[in-house]
Coordinates of C-alpha atoms in Angstrom, one line a residue:
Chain Q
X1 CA 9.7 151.3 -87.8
X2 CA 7.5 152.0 -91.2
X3 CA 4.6 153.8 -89.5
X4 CA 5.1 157.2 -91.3
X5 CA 5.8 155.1 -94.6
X6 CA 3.0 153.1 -94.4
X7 CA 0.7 155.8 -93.5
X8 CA 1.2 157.8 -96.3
X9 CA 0.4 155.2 -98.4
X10 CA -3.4 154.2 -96.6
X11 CA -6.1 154.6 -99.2
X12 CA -8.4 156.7 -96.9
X13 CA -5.6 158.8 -95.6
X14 CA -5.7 162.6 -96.8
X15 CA -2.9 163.9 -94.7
X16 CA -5.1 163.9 -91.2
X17 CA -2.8 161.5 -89.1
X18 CA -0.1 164.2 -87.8
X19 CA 3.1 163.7 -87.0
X20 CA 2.5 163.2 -83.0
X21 CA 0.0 160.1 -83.8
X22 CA 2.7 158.5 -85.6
X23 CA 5.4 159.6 -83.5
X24 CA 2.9 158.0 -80.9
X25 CA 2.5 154.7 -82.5
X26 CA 6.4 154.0 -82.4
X27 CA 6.8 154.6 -78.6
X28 CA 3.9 152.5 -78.1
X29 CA 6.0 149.6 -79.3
X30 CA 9.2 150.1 -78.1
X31 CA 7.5 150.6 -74.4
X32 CA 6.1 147.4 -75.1
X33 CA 9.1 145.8 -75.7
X34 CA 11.2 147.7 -73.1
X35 CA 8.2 147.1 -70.2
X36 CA 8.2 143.3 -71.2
X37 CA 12.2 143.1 -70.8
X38 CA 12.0 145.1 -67.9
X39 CA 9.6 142.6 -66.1
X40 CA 11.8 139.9 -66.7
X41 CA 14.5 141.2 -66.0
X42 CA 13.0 142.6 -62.5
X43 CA 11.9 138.7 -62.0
X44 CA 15.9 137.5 -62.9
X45 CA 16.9 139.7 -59.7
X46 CA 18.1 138.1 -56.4
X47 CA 16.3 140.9 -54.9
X48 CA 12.7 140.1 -56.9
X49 CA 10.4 139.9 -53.8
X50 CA 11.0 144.3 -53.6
X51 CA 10.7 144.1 -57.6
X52 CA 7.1 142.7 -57.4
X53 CA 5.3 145.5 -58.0
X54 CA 7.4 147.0 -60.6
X55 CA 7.2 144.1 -62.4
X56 CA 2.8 144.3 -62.5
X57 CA 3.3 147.7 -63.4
X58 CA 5.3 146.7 -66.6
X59 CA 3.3 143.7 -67.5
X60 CA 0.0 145.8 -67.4
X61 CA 1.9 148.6 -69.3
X62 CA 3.1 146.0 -72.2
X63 CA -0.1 145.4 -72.7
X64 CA -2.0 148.4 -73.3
X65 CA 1.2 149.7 -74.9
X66 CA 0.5 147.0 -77.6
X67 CA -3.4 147.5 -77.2
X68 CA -2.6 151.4 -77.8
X69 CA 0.0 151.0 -80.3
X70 CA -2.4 148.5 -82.6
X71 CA -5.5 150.8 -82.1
X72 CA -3.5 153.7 -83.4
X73 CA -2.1 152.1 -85.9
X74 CA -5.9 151.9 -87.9
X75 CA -7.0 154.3 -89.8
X76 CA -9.9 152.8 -92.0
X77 CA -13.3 154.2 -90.7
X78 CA -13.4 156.3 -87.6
X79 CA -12.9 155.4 -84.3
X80 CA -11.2 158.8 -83.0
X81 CA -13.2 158.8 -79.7
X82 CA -12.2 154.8 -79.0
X83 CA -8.2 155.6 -80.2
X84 CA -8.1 158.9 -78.0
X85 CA -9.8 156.8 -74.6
X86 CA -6.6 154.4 -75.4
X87 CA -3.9 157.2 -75.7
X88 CA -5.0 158.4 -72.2
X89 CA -5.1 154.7 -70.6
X90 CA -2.2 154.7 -72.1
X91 CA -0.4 158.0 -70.6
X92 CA -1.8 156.7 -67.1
X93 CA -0.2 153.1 -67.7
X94 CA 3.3 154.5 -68.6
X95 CA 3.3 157.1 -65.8
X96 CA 2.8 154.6 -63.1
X97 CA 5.2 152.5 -64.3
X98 CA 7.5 155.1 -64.5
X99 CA 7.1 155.9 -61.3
X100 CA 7.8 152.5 -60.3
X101 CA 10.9 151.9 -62.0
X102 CA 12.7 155.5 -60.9
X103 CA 12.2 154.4 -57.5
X104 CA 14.8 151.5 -58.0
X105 CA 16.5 153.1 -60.9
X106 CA 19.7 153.8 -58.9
X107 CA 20.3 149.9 -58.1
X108 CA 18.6 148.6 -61.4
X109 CA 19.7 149.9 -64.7
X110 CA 16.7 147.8 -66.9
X111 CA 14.4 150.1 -64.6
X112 CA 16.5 153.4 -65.4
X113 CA 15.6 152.7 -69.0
X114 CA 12.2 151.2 -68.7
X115 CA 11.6 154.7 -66.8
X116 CA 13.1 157.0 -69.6
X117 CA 11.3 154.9 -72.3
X118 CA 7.7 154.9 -70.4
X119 CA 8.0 158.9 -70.0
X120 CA 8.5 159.0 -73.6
X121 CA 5.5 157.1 -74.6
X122 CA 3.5 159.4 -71.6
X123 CA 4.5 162.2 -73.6
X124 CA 3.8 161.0 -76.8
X125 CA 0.3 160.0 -76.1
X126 CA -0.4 163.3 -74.2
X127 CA 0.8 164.6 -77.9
X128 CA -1.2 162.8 -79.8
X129 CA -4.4 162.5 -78.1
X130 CA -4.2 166.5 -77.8
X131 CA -3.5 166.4 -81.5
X132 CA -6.5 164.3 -81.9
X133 CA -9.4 166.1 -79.9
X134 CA -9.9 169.2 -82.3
X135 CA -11.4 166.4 -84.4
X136 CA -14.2 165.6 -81.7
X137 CA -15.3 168.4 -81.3
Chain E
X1 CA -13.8 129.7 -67.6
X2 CA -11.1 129.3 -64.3
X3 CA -11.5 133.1 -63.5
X4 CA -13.5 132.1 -60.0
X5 CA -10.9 129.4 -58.9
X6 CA -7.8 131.1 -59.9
X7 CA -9.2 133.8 -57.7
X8 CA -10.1 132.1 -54.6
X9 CA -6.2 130.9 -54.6
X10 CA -4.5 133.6 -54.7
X11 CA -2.3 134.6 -52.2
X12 CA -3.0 138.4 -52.0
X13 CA -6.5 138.1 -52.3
X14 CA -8.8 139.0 -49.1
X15 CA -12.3 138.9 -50.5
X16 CA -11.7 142.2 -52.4
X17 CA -12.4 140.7 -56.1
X18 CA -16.4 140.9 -56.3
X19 CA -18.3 138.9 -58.4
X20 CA -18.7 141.8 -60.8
X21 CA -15.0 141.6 -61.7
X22 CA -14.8 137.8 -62.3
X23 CA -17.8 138.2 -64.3
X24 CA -16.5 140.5 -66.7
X25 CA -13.0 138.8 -67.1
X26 CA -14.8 136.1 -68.6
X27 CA -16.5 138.1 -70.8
X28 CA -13.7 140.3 -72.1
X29 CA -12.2 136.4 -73.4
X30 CA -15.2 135.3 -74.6
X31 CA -16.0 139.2 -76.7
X32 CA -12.5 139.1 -77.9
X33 CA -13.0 135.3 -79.1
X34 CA -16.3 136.5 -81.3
X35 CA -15.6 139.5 -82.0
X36 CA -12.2 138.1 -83.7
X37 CA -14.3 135.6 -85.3
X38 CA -17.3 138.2 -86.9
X39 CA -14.5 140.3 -88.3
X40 CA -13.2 137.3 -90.0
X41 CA -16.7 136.2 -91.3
X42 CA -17.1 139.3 -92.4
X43 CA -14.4 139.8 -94.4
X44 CA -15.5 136.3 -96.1
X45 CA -19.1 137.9 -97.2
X46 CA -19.3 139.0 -100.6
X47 CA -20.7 142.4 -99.4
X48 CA -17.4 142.9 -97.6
X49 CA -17.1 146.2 -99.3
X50 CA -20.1 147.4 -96.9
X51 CA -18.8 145.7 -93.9
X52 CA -15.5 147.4 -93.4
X53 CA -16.5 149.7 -90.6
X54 CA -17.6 146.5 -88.9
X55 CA -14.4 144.4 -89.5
X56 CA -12.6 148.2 -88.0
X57 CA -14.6 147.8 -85.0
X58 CA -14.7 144.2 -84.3
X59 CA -11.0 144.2 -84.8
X60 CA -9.9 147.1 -82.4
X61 CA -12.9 145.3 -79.9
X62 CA -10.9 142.0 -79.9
X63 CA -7.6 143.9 -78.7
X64 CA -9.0 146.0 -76.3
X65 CA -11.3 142.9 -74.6
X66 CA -8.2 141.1 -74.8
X67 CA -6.0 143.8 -72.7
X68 CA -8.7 144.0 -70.2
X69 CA -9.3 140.8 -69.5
X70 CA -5.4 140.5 -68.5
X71 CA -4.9 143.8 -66.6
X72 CA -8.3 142.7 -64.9
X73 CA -6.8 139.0 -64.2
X74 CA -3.8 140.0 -62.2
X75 CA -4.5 140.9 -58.4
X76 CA -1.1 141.4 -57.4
X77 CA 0.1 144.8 -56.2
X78 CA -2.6 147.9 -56.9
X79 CA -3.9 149.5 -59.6
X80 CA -7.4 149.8 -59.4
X81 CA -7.3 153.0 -61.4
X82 CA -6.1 151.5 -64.2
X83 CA -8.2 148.8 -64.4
X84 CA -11.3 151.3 -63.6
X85 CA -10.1 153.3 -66.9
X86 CA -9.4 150.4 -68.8
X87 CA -12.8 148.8 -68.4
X88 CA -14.4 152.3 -69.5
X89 CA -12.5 151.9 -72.6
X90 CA -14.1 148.2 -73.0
X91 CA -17.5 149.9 -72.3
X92 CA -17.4 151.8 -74.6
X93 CA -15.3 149.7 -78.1
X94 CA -17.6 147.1 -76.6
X95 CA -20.9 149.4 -77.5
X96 CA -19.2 150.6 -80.7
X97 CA -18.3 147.8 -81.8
X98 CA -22.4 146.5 -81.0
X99 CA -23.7 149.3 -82.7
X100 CA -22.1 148.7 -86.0
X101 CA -22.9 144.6 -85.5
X102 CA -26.6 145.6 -85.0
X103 CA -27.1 147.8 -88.0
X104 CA -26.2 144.3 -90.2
X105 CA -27.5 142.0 -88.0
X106 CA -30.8 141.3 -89.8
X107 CA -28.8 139.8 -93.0
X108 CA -25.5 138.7 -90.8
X109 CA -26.3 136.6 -88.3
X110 CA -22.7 136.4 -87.0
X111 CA -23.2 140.0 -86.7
X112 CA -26.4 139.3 -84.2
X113 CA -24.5 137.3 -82.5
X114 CA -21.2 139.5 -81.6
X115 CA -23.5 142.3 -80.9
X116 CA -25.1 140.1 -78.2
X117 CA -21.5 139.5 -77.2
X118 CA -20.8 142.9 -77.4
X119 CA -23.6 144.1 -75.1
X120 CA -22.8 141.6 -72.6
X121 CA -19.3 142.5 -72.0
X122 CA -20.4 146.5 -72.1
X123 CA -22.6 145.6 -69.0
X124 CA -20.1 143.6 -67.4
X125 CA -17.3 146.2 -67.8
X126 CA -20.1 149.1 -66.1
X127 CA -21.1 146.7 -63.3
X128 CA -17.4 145.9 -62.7
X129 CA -16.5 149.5 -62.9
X130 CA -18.7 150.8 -60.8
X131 CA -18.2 148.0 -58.0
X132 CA -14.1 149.1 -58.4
X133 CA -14.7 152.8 -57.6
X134 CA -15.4 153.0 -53.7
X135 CA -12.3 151.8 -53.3
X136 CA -10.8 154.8 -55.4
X137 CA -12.4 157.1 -52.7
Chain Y
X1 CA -17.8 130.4 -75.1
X2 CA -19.3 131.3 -78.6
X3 CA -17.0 129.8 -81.1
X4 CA -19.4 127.2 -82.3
X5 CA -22.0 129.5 -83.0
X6 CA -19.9 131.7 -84.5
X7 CA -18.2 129.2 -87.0
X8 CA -21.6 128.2 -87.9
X9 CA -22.6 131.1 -89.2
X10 CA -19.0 132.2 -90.9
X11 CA -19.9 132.2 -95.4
X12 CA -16.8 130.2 -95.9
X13 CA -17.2 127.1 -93.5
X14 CA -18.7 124.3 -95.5
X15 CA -18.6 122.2 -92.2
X16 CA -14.8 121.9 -92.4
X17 CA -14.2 123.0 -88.7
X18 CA -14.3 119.9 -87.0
X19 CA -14.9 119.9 -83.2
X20 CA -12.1 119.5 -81.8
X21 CA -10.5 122.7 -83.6
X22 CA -13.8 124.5 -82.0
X23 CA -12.9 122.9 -78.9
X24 CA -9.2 123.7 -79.0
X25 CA -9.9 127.6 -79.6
X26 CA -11.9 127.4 -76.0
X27 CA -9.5 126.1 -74.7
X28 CA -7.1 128.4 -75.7
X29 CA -8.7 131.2 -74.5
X30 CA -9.1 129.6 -71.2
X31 CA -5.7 128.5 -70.6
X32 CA -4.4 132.5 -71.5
X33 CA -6.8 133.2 -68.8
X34 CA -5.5 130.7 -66.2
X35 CA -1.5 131.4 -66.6
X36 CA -1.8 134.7 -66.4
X37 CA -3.6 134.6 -63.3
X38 CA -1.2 132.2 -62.4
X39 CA 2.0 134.0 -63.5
X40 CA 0.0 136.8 -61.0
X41 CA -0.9 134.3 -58.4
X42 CA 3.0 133.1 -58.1
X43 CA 4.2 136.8 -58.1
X44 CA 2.2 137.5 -55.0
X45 CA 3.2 134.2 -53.0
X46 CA 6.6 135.0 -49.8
X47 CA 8.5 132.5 -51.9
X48 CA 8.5 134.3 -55.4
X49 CA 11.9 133.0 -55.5
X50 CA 11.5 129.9 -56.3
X51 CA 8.9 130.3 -58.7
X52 CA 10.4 132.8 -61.4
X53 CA 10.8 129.7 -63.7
X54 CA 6.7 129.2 -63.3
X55 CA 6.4 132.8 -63.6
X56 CA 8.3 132.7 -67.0
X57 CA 7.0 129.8 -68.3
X58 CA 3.2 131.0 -67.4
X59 CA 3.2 134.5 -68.7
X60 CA 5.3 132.6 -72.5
X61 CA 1.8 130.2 -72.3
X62 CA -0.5 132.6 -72.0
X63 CA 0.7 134.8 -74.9
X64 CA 1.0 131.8 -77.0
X65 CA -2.5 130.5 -75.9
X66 CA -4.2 134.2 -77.0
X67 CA -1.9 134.1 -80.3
X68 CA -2.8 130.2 -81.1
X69 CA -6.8 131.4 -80.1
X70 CA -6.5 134.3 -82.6
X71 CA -5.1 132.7 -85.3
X72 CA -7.8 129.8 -85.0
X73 CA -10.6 131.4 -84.9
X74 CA -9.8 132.7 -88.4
X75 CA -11.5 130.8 -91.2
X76 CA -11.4 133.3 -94.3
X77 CA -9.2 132.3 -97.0
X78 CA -6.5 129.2 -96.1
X79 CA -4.0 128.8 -93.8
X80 CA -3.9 125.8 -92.9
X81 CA 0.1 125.1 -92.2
X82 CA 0.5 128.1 -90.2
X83 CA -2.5 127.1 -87.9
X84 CA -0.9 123.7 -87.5
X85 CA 2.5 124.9 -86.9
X86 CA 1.1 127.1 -84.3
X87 CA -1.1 124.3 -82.8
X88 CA 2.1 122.6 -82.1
X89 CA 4.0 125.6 -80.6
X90 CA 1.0 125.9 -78.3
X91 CA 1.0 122.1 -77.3
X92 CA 4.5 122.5 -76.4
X93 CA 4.1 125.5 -74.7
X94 CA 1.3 124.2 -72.3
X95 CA 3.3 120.8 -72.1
X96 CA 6.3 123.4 -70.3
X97 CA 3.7 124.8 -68.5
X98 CA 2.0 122.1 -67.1
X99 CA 5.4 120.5 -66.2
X100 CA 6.5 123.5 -64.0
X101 CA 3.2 124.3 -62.7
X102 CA 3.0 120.1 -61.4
X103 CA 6.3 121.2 -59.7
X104 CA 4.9 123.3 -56.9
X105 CA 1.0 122.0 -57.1
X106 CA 1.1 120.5 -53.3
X107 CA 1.9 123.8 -52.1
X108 CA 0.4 126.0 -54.7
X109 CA -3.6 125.0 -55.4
X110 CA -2.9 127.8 -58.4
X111 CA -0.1 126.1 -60.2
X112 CA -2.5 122.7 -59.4
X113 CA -5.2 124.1 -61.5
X114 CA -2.8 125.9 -64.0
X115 CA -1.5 122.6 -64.7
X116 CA -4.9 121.2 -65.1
X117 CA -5.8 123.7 -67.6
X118 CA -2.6 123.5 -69.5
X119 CA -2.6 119.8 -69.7
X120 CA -6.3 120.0 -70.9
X121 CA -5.2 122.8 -73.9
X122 CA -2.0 120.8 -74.5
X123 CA -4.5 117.8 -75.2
X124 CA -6.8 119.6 -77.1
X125 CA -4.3 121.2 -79.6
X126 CA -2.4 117.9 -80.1
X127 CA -6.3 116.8 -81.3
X128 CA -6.7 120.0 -83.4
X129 CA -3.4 119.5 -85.2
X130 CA -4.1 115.5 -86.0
X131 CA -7.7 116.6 -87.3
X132 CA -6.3 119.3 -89.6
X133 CA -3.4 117.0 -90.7
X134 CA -5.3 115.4 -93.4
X135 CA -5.9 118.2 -95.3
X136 CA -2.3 119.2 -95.3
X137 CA -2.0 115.6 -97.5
Chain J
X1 CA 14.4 150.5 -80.2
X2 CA 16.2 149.5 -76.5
X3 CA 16.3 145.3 -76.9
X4 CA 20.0 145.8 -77.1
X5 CA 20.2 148.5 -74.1
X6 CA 17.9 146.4 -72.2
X7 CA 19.2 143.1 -72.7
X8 CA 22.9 144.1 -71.3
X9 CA 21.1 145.2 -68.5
X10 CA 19.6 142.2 -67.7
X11 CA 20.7 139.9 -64.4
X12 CA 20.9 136.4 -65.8
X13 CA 22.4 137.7 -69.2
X14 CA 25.8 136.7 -69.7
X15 CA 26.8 137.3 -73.0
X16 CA 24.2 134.3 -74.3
X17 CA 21.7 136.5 -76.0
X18 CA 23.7 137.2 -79.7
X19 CA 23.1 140.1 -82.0
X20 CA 20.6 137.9 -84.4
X21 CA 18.3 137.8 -81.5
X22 CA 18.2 140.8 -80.5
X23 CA 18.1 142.0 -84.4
X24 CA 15.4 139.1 -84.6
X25 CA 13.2 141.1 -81.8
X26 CA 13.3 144.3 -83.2
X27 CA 12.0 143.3 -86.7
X28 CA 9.2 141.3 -85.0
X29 CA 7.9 144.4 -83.7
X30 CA 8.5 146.5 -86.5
X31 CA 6.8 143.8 -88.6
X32 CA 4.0 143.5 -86.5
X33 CA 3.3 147.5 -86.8
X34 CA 3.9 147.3 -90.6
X35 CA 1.2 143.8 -90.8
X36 CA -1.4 145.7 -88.8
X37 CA -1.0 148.8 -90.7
X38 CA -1.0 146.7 -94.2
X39 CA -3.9 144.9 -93.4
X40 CA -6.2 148.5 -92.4
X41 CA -5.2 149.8 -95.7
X42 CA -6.1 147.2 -98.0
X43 CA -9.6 147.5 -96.0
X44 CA -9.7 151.0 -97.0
X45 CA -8.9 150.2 -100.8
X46 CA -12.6 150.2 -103.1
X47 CA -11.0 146.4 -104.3
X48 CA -11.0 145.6 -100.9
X49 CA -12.7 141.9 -102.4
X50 CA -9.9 141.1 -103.8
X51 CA -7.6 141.5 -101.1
X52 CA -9.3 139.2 -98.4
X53 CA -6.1 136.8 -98.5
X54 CA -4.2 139.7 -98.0
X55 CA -5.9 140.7 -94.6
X56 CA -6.1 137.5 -93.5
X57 CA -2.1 136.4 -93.8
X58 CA -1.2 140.4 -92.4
X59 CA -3.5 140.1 -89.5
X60 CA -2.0 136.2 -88.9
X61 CA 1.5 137.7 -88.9
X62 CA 0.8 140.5 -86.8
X63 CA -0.4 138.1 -84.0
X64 CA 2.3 136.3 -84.5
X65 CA 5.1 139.1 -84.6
X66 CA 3.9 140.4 -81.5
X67 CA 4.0 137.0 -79.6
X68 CA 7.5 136.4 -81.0
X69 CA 8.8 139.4 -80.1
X70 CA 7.4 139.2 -76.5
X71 CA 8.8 135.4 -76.1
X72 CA 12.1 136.2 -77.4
X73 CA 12.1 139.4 -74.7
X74 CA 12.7 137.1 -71.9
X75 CA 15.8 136.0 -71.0
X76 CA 14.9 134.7 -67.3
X77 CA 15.0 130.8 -66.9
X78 CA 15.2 128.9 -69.7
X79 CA 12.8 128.1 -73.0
X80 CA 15.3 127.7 -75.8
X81 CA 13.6 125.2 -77.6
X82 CA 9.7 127.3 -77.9
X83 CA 11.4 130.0 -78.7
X84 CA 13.4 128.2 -81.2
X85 CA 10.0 126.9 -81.7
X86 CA 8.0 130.1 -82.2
X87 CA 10.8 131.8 -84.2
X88 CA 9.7 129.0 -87.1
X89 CA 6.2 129.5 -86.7
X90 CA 7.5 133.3 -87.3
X91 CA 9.8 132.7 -90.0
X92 CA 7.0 130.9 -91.9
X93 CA 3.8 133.5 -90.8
X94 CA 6.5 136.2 -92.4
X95 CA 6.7 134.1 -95.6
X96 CA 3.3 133.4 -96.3
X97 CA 2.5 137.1 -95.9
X98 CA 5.5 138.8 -98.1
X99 CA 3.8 136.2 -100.7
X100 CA 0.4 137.3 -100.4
X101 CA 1.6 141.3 -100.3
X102 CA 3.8 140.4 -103.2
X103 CA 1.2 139.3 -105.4
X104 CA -0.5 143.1 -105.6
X105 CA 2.8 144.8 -104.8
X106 CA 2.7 146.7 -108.3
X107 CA -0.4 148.4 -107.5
X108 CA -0.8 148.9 -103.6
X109 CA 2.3 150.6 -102.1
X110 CA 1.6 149.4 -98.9
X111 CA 1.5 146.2 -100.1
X112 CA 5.2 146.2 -101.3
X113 CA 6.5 148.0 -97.7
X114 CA 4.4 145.2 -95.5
X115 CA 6.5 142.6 -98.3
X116 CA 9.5 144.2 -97.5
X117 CA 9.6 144.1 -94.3
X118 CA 8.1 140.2 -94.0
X119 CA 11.2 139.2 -95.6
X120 CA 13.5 141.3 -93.5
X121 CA 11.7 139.9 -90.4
X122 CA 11.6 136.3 -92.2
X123 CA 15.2 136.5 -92.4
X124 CA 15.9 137.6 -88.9
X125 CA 13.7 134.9 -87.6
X126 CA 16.0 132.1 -89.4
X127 CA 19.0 133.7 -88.2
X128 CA 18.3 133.7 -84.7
X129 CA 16.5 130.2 -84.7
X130 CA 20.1 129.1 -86.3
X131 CA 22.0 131.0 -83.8
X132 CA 19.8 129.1 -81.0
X133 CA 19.9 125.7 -82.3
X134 CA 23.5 124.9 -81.0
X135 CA 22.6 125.4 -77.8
X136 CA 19.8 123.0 -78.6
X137 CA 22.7 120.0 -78.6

């Protein structure tokens, strides 16, 4: 992805957006994509009326991923309160779906890798909306 | 909107989804409808230069509305502490986002009107908020 | 809804936006309500089996439906092709929709009104895309 | 990215989903990043007047990119033909937008990165709507 590119060329930028914001803004995408596969995929199962659940929790975590992801992405005017309320829905969207897919991550490989790519993004919005809080303060 | 019907049919539902909730679902899709529209009428004023915090906050408004409207739509399964932290976040891009409308709203009356928006969909989100958290205890 | 009030307002309308583009974008927003709830709605029903195709085609209307809002409400500058072309995508994408959702509607009173709303957006973006037409020419 | 990872993962995959696809749904996300990012900064540039158009087409093809990209995602049941569909609206929201960002390319940087990678995602999108269309017959 071009976040870090296009970052460093935003006209009110002065250096402030750290590397775990943009680090953060990448995950936030891929989860997005990998959540959304990982829902269908649940739903192509034989087995989908156990999946149900899994597949809520990586619809609703698409879409604050994408939510997160955009929010983050802007960097005109400030908004570091509104961007660092997203980064934590955010960390709470991705850990519950991760908990959801490792409990059927032994039978279903898309959840095995929906898991591993929501705990990334966790992480990565911890990161970045710890990065970000010295600046409210 | 179908918010009321949709509800009454569904299969998982047991009288749970107060009238707070279906209230606000509506109007996180009707907030995200104007506030995309005021950031587009402000970007065609010729002032636009003095507008740009308002197009920022309109803009990340829209996406958020839009996210909680969906999580907020789907009754399957459980997460009411998502939702509860999502519609916190609403609360408070949707008051932003009416602050910055209401500073302009004397010359821009597209501005009036978003902020009206705004502070509708702020109440909704607290009322529906705060009728979701009993059932967190 | 608020569109009309807000296109009223907007510096660049000249009384361009016709009512049926103003009555298309409710729609929109509407029918990205209803699938989703619908998509939800099917998820939560014993014979989710049978209804992953109404799942799938729900959850692609709906995020064409919020895209084909979006991209509507816009009226700064001119893109008039791209809002037709996606007019059309969304009328297909309802048409699908509606299909599917007529499928199960005896048993289902969800997929009945899902289909009702689709068939209503479908109609209204087939009316969008003939009033913008002209003005392709 | 994980489309690939994810995609030979998936239950009803059987070799169908080709390498332009899954290139296809990569770009869209990357593009829609890039588009949101493109259109914050020309906000934040003092000519910000003159760049309206600019905003406009890079919020257009964000929306866009992100619906794509989501559509294309799911493999269950079948929609060939709107995602066929949506990949043309895509191909032609990514065109519009590298022509708009190429126009002030020589003087905003982030201009000619958002062009760059329109085109890429421009391309991708006719590659895997050409790679669909036999299965169209």
């Amino acid at each position: 992805m071009h976040a870090q590119q296009m970052i460093s060329t935003h006209p009110q930028e002065r250096g402030q957006t750290g590397a775990a914001l943009i680090h953060c803004i990448e995950e936030c995408y891929d989860c997005a994509q990998t959540c959304t596969a990982c829902a269908d995929a649940c739903l192509g199962e034989s087995m989908v009326q156990s999946l149900t659940q899994c597949i809520r929790t990586c619809l609703d975590c698409a879409d604050v991923c994408v939510a997160t992801g955009t929010l983050a992405t802007r960097r005109t005017g400030s908004n570091v309160e509104l961007v660092t309320a997203m980064l934590e829905v955010c960390e709470d969207a991705c850990r519950s779906c991760a908990r959801e897919c490792e409990r059927h991550m032994d039978r279903m490989p898309h959840c095995r890798i929906c898991a591993e790519a929501c705990r990334r993004c966790e992480a990565a919005c911890r990161e970045a909306a710890g990065a970000m809080s010295p600046t409210l303060q």
